[in-house]
Amino acid sequence: MELQLPDVAATELLATRLAATRPPRAVVYLHGDLGAGKSTLARAWLRALGVSGAIRSPTYTLVEHYPISGDARALHLDLYRIGDAGELEFLGLDGGEATLWLIEWPERGQGWLPAADLRIDLAVAGAGRQAEFSATSPAGRAWLNALASGASAQAFAADS
Ligand SMILES: Nc1ncnc2c1ncn2[C@@H]1O[C@H](COP(=O)(O)OP(=O)(O)OP(=O)(O)O)[C@@H](O)[C@H]1O
Ligand SMILES: [Mg+2]
C-alpha cells in the first residue's frame, strides 16, 4: 500500500489511524533518508496514544520510553548515530514489556532488534512525503488490511 502525504497534517492523520488500528504488540520499522518524515510520524503517533509530556528525539540517547495506556509501554528508537548494532545490548531494552516499538534507522540495528510487523518507507515527494507500507508478519498483514479498509482510509488521497 502506498499513500501520498501532501503536508504534515496528512502525516499526523496517518499516525492517528496507525495508533487506532495497531495490534496489541507491534514492532514498526521506519525507513527513509534524512528528513523523510520518520520523527514527525513517530511523534504524532505517540501523541495519538496519549503521550502528553515532552517527546524528546532519541538522536543521542538512541531510545526513549513512554508509558501509554494501562501498563503498556512504547519505545521510540533512532539508531542513526549508533556506532555498532551491538550497543543495543546495553540499552536495557525490555522487549517483553514494550507493546509498541517505533524504530528509525532500523537497518543500523540489524541482528539486535525484534522482527518487524510493519515496515514504513518514507520519502520526499515534491513538497510532501510518500509512504509505502509492507507487512512483515501475520499481525502486520491484518493491520494493513484494517488500515486500508477503515472508513477514514478514504481521507488518504492517491491510495494505490
Ligand atoms: N507529510 C509531510 N509533508 C511535508 N513536510 C513534512 C511531512 N512530514 C514531515 N515533514 C517535514 O520534514 C522535515 C523532516 O522531518 P523529520 O524530522 O520527521 O524527518 P526524519 O525522517 O525523522 O529525519 P532524520 O532521519 O534526520 O531524523 C520536518 O521539517 C517536517 O516538518
Ligand atoms: Mg528523525
mmCIF file of C-alpha atoms and ligand atoms in Angstrom:
data_model
loop_
_atom_site.group_PDB
_atom_site.id
_atom_site.type_symbol
_atom_site.label_atom_id
_atom_site.label_comp_id
_atom_site.label_asym_id
_atom_site.label_seq_id
_atom_site.Cartn_x
_atom_site.Cartn_y
_atom_site.Cartn_z
ATOM 1 C CA MET A 1 0.000 0.000 0.000
ATOM 2 C CA GLU A 2 1.213 3.470 -0.844
ATOM 3 C CA LEU A 3 -0.043 6.825 0.411
ATOM 4 C CA GLN A 4 0.684 10.414 -0.506
ATOM 5 C CA LEU A 5 1.149 12.720 2.473
ATOM 6 C CA PRO A 6 0.961 16.219 0.998
ATOM 7 C CA ASP A 7 1.601 18.003 4.287
ATOM 8 C CA VAL A 8 2.405 17.430 7.952
ATOM 9 C CA ALA A 9 -1.322 17.267 8.767
ATOM 10 C CA ALA A 10 -1.632 14.233 6.471
ATOM 11 C CA THR A 11 1.229 12.542 8.303
ATOM 12 C CA GLU A 12 -0.480 13.312 11.620
ATOM 13 C CA LEU A 13 -3.745 11.843 10.382
ATOM 14 C CA LEU A 14 -1.906 8.715 9.283
ATOM 15 C CA ALA A 15 -0.330 8.467 12.757
ATOM 16 C CA THR A 16 -3.777 8.654 14.337
ATOM 17 C CA ARG A 17 -5.047 5.847 12.107
ATOM 18 C CA LEU A 18 -1.997 3.698 12.815
ATOM 19 C CA ALA A 19 -2.428 4.256 16.558
ATOM 20 C CA ALA A 20 -6.113 3.333 16.395
ATOM 21 C CA THR A 21 -5.628 0.146 14.379
ATOM 22 C CA ARG A 22 -2.398 -1.191 15.888
ATOM 23 C CA PRO A 23 -2.312 -4.754 17.223
ATOM 24 C CA PRO A 24 -1.685 -5.288 20.961
ATOM 25 C CA ARG A 25 2.033 -5.742 20.315
ATOM 26 C CA ALA A 26 3.684 -4.166 17.329
ATOM 27 C CA VAL A 27 7.176 -3.563 16.022
ATOM 28 C CA VAL A 28 7.413 -0.893 13.317
ATOM 29 C CA TYR A 29 10.485 -0.124 11.232
ATOM 30 C CA LEU A 30 10.535 3.457 9.918
ATOM 31 C CA HIS A 31 12.796 3.658 6.881
ATOM 32 C CA GLY A 32 13.719 6.749 4.896
ATOM 33 C CA ASP A 33 16.508 9.238 4.281
ATOM 34 C CA LEU A 34 17.338 12.201 6.496
ATOM 35 C CA GLY A 35 14.304 14.487 6.548
ATOM 36 C CA ALA A 36 11.910 11.925 5.105
ATOM 37 C CA GLY A 37 9.460 12.469 7.968
ATOM 38 C CA LYS A 38 10.092 9.494 10.264
ATOM 39 C CA SER A 39 10.231 11.505 13.503
ATOM 40 C CA THR A 40 7.195 13.549 12.523
ATOM 41 C CA LEU A 41 5.209 10.333 12.129
ATOM 42 C CA ALA A 42 6.586 8.794 15.334
ATOM 43 C CA ARG A 43 5.903 11.916 17.400
ATOM 44 C CA ALA A 44 2.324 12.241 16.148
ATOM 45 C CA TRP A 45 1.812 8.516 16.789
ATOM 46 C CA LEU A 46 2.948 8.849 20.417
ATOM 47 C CA ARG A 47 0.679 11.877 20.840
ATOM 48 C CA ALA A 48 -2.226 9.885 19.425
ATOM 49 C CA LEU A 49 -1.525 7.252 22.075
ATOM 50 C CA GLY A 50 -1.923 9.856 24.773
ATOM 51 C CA VAL A 51 1.665 10.895 25.470
ATOM 52 C CA SER A 52 1.220 14.460 26.691
ATOM 53 C CA GLY A 53 4.626 15.466 28.026
ATOM 54 C CA ALA A 54 7.711 16.310 26.034
ATOM 55 C CA ILE A 55 8.556 13.909 23.218
ATOM 56 C CA ARG A 56 12.316 14.038 23.022
ATOM 57 C CA SER A 57 14.238 12.968 19.975
ATOM 58 C CA PRO A 58 16.227 9.803 20.732
ATOM 59 C CA THR A 59 19.016 11.060 18.470
ATOM 60 C CA TYR A 60 21.689 10.770 21.182
ATOM 61 C CA THR A 61 20.015 8.535 23.765
ATOM 62 C CA LEU A 62 19.093 6.076 20.961
ATOM 63 C CA VAL A 63 15.914 5.157 22.839
ATOM 64 C CA GLU A 64 13.115 6.944 24.710
ATOM 65 C CA HIS A 65 10.485 5.139 26.776
ATOM 66 C CA TYR A 66 6.856 6.216 27.148
ATOM 67 C CA PRO A 67 4.128 4.778 29.321
ATOM 68 C CA ILE A 68 0.941 4.552 27.286
ATOM 69 C CA SER A 69 -2.496 3.284 28.323
ATOM 70 C CA GLY A 70 -2.572 0.942 31.333
ATOM 71 C CA ASP A 71 0.782 -0.735 31.857
ATOM 72 C CA ALA A 72 1.620 -0.597 28.163
ATOM 73 C CA ARG A 73 4.880 0.967 27.091
ATOM 74 C CA ALA A 74 6.128 2.433 23.844
ATOM 75 C CA LEU A 75 9.765 2.595 22.790
ATOM 76 C CA HIS A 76 10.948 5.169 20.270
ATOM 77 C CA LEU A 77 14.381 4.429 18.828
ATOM 78 C CA ASP A 78 16.563 6.430 16.468
ATOM 79 C CA LEU A 79 19.661 4.446 15.553
ATOM 80 C CA TYR A 80 21.190 6.954 13.143
ATOM 81 C CA ARG A 81 24.122 7.657 15.461
ATOM 82 C CA ILE A 82 24.690 4.171 16.787
ATOM 83 C CA GLY A 83 28.291 3.102 16.344
ATOM 84 C CA ASP A 84 27.715 -0.622 16.383
ATOM 85 C CA ALA A 85 24.446 -2.535 16.487
ATOM 86 C CA GLY A 86 25.830 -4.417 19.498
ATOM 87 C CA GLU A 87 25.386 -1.229 21.572
ATOM 88 C CA LEU A 88 21.702 -2.100 21.650
ATOM 89 C CA GLU A 89 22.559 -4.859 24.083
ATOM 90 C CA PHE A 90 23.480 -2.240 26.692
ATOM 91 C CA LEU A 91 20.404 -0.084 26.386
ATOM 92 C CA GLY A 92 18.354 -2.297 28.649
ATOM 93 C CA LEU A 93 15.590 -2.640 26.095
ATOM 94 C CA ASP A 94 12.951 -4.754 27.700
ATOM 95 C CA GLY A 95 11.217 -6.145 24.686
ATOM 96 C CA GLY A 96 8.947 -8.243 26.836
ATOM 97 C CA GLU A 97 7.245 -5.210 28.295
ATOM 98 C CA ALA A 98 7.141 -2.951 25.287
ATOM 99 C CA THR A 99 3.881 -3.080 23.402
ATOM 100 C CA LEU A 100 4.931 -0.718 20.636
ATOM 101 C CA TRP A 101 8.340 -0.230 19.059
ATOM 102 C CA LEU A 102 8.846 2.700 16.676
ATOM 103 C CA ILE A 103 12.317 2.363 15.201
ATOM 104 C CA GLU A 104 14.015 4.960 12.989
ATOM 105 C CA TRP A 105 17.082 3.770 11.066
ATOM 106 C CA PRO A 106 16.404 0.104 11.919
ATOM 107 C CA GLU A 107 18.949 -1.043 9.331
ATOM 108 C CA ARG A 108 21.634 0.143 11.794
ATOM 109 C CA GLY A 109 20.402 -2.217 14.493
ATOM 110 C CA GLN A 110 20.262 -5.287 12.344
ATOM 111 C CA GLY A 111 20.610 -8.506 14.308
ATOM 112 C CA TRP A 112 19.709 -6.843 17.628
ATOM 113 C CA LEU A 113 16.139 -5.764 17.023
ATOM 114 C CA PRO A 114 12.889 -7.693 17.234
ATOM 115 C CA ALA A 115 11.449 -8.635 13.847
ATOM 116 C CA ALA A 116 9.107 -6.045 12.369
ATOM 117 C CA ASP A 117 5.366 -6.421 11.895
ATOM 118 C CA LEU A 118 5.172 -3.378 9.696
ATOM 119 C CA ARG A 119 7.734 -1.541 7.619
ATOM 120 C CA ILE A 120 7.034 2.017 6.501
ATOM 121 C CA ASP A 121 9.265 3.590 3.858
ATOM 122 C CA LEU A 122 9.019 7.369 3.808
ATOM 123 C CA ALA A 123 10.378 9.549 1.024
ATOM 124 C CA VAL A 124 10.239 13.170 -0.050
ATOM 125 C CA ALA A 125 7.671 13.691 -2.801
ATOM 126 C CA GLY A 126 7.535 17.270 -4.042
ATOM 127 C CA ALA A 127 6.587 19.484 -1.106
ATOM 128 C CA GLY A 128 5.119 16.489 0.720
ATOM 129 C CA ARG A 129 6.036 12.921 1.514
ATOM 130 C CA GLN A 130 5.179 9.466 0.268
ATOM 131 C CA ALA A 131 4.699 6.418 2.488
ATOM 132 C CA GLU A 132 4.945 2.821 1.366
ATOM 133 C CA PHE A 133 3.772 0.071 3.706
ATOM 134 C CA SER A 134 4.903 -3.538 3.849
ATOM 135 C CA ALA A 135 3.508 -6.082 6.283
ATOM 136 C CA THR A 136 6.226 -8.385 7.553
ATOM 137 C CA SER A 137 4.218 -10.657 9.867
ATOM 138 C CA PRO A 138 0.660 -12.068 10.023
ATOM 139 C CA ALA A 139 -0.260 -9.391 12.569
ATOM 140 C CA GLY A 140 1.187 -6.799 10.211
ATOM 141 C CA ARG A 141 -0.917 -8.097 7.321
ATOM 142 C CA ALA A 142 -4.118 -7.913 9.376
ATOM 143 C CA TRP A 143 -3.114 -4.423 10.467
ATOM 144 C CA LEU A 144 -2.599 -3.205 6.916
ATOM 145 C CA ASN A 145 -5.972 -4.629 5.916
ATOM 146 C CA ALA A 146 -7.634 -2.774 8.790
ATOM 147 C CA LEU A 147 -5.818 0.399 7.827
ATOM 148 C CA ALA A 148 -6.750 0.119 4.162
ATOM 149 C CA SER A 149 -10.381 -0.779 4.747
ATOM 150 C CA GLY A 150 -11.040 1.637 7.617
ATOM 151 C CA ALA A 151 -13.673 4.260 6.891
ATOM 152 C CA SER A 152 -11.161 7.049 7.164
ATOM 153 C CA ALA A 153 -8.869 5.378 4.665
ATOM 154 C CA GLN A 154 -10.847 7.450 2.171
ATOM 155 C CA ALA A 155 -9.306 10.506 3.737
ATOM 156 C CA PHE A 156 -5.979 9.428 2.309
ATOM 157 C CA ALA A 157 -5.851 10.537 -1.276
ATOM 158 C CA ALA A 158 -3.996 8.697 -4.030
ATOM 159 C CA ASP A 159 -4.268 5.252 -2.472
ATOM 160 C CA SER A 160 -2.798 2.597 -4.708
HETATM 161 N N1 LIG B 1 3.999 14.888 5.046
HETATM 162 C C1 LIG B 1 4.852 15.912 5.114
HETATM 163 N N2 LIG B 1 4.781 16.924 4.225
HETATM 164 C C2 LIG B 1 5.672 17.962 4.266
HETATM 165 N N3 LIG B 1 6.672 18.068 5.166
HETATM 166 C C3 LIG B 1 6.799 17.085 6.071
HETATM 167 C C4 LIG B 1 5.905 15.965 6.091
HETATM 168 N N4 LIG B 1 6.288 15.141 7.107
HETATM 169 C C5 LIG B 1 7.364 15.726 7.679
HETATM 170 N N5 LIG B 1 7.677 16.890 7.072
HETATM 171 C C6 LIG B 1 8.796 17.822 7.416
HETATM 172 O O1 LIG B 1 10.029 17.218 7.069
HETATM 173 C C7 LIG B 1 11.066 17.659 7.943
HETATM 174 C C8 LIG B 1 11.860 16.478 8.440
HETATM 175 O O2 LIG B 1 11.009 15.636 9.181
HETATM 176 P P1 LIG B 1 11.535 14.579 10.253
HETATM 177 O O3 LIG B 1 12.410 15.241 11.246
HETATM 178 O O4 LIG B 1 10.315 13.907 10.754
HETATM 179 O O5 LIG B 1 12.402 13.614 9.337
HETATM 180 P P2 LIG B 1 13.223 12.305 9.752
HETATM 181 O O6 LIG B 1 12.924 11.292 8.715
HETATM 182 O O7 LIG B 1 12.965 11.945 11.159
HETATM 183 O O8 LIG B 1 14.725 12.775 9.577
HETATM 184 P P3 LIG B 1 16.047 12.283 10.360
HETATM 185 O O9 LIG B 1 16.454 10.958 9.785
HETATM 186 O O10 LIG B 1 17.035 13.367 10.020
HETATM 187 O O11 LIG B 1 15.724 12.223 11.827
HETATM 188 C C9 LIG B 1 10.368 18.450 9.047
HETATM 189 O O12 LIG B 1 10.548 19.822 8.814
HETATM 190 C C10 LIG B 1 8.911 18.062 8.898
HETATM 191 O O13 LIG B 1 8.040 19.089 9.304
HETATM 192 MG MG MG B 2 14.216 11.539 12.827
#
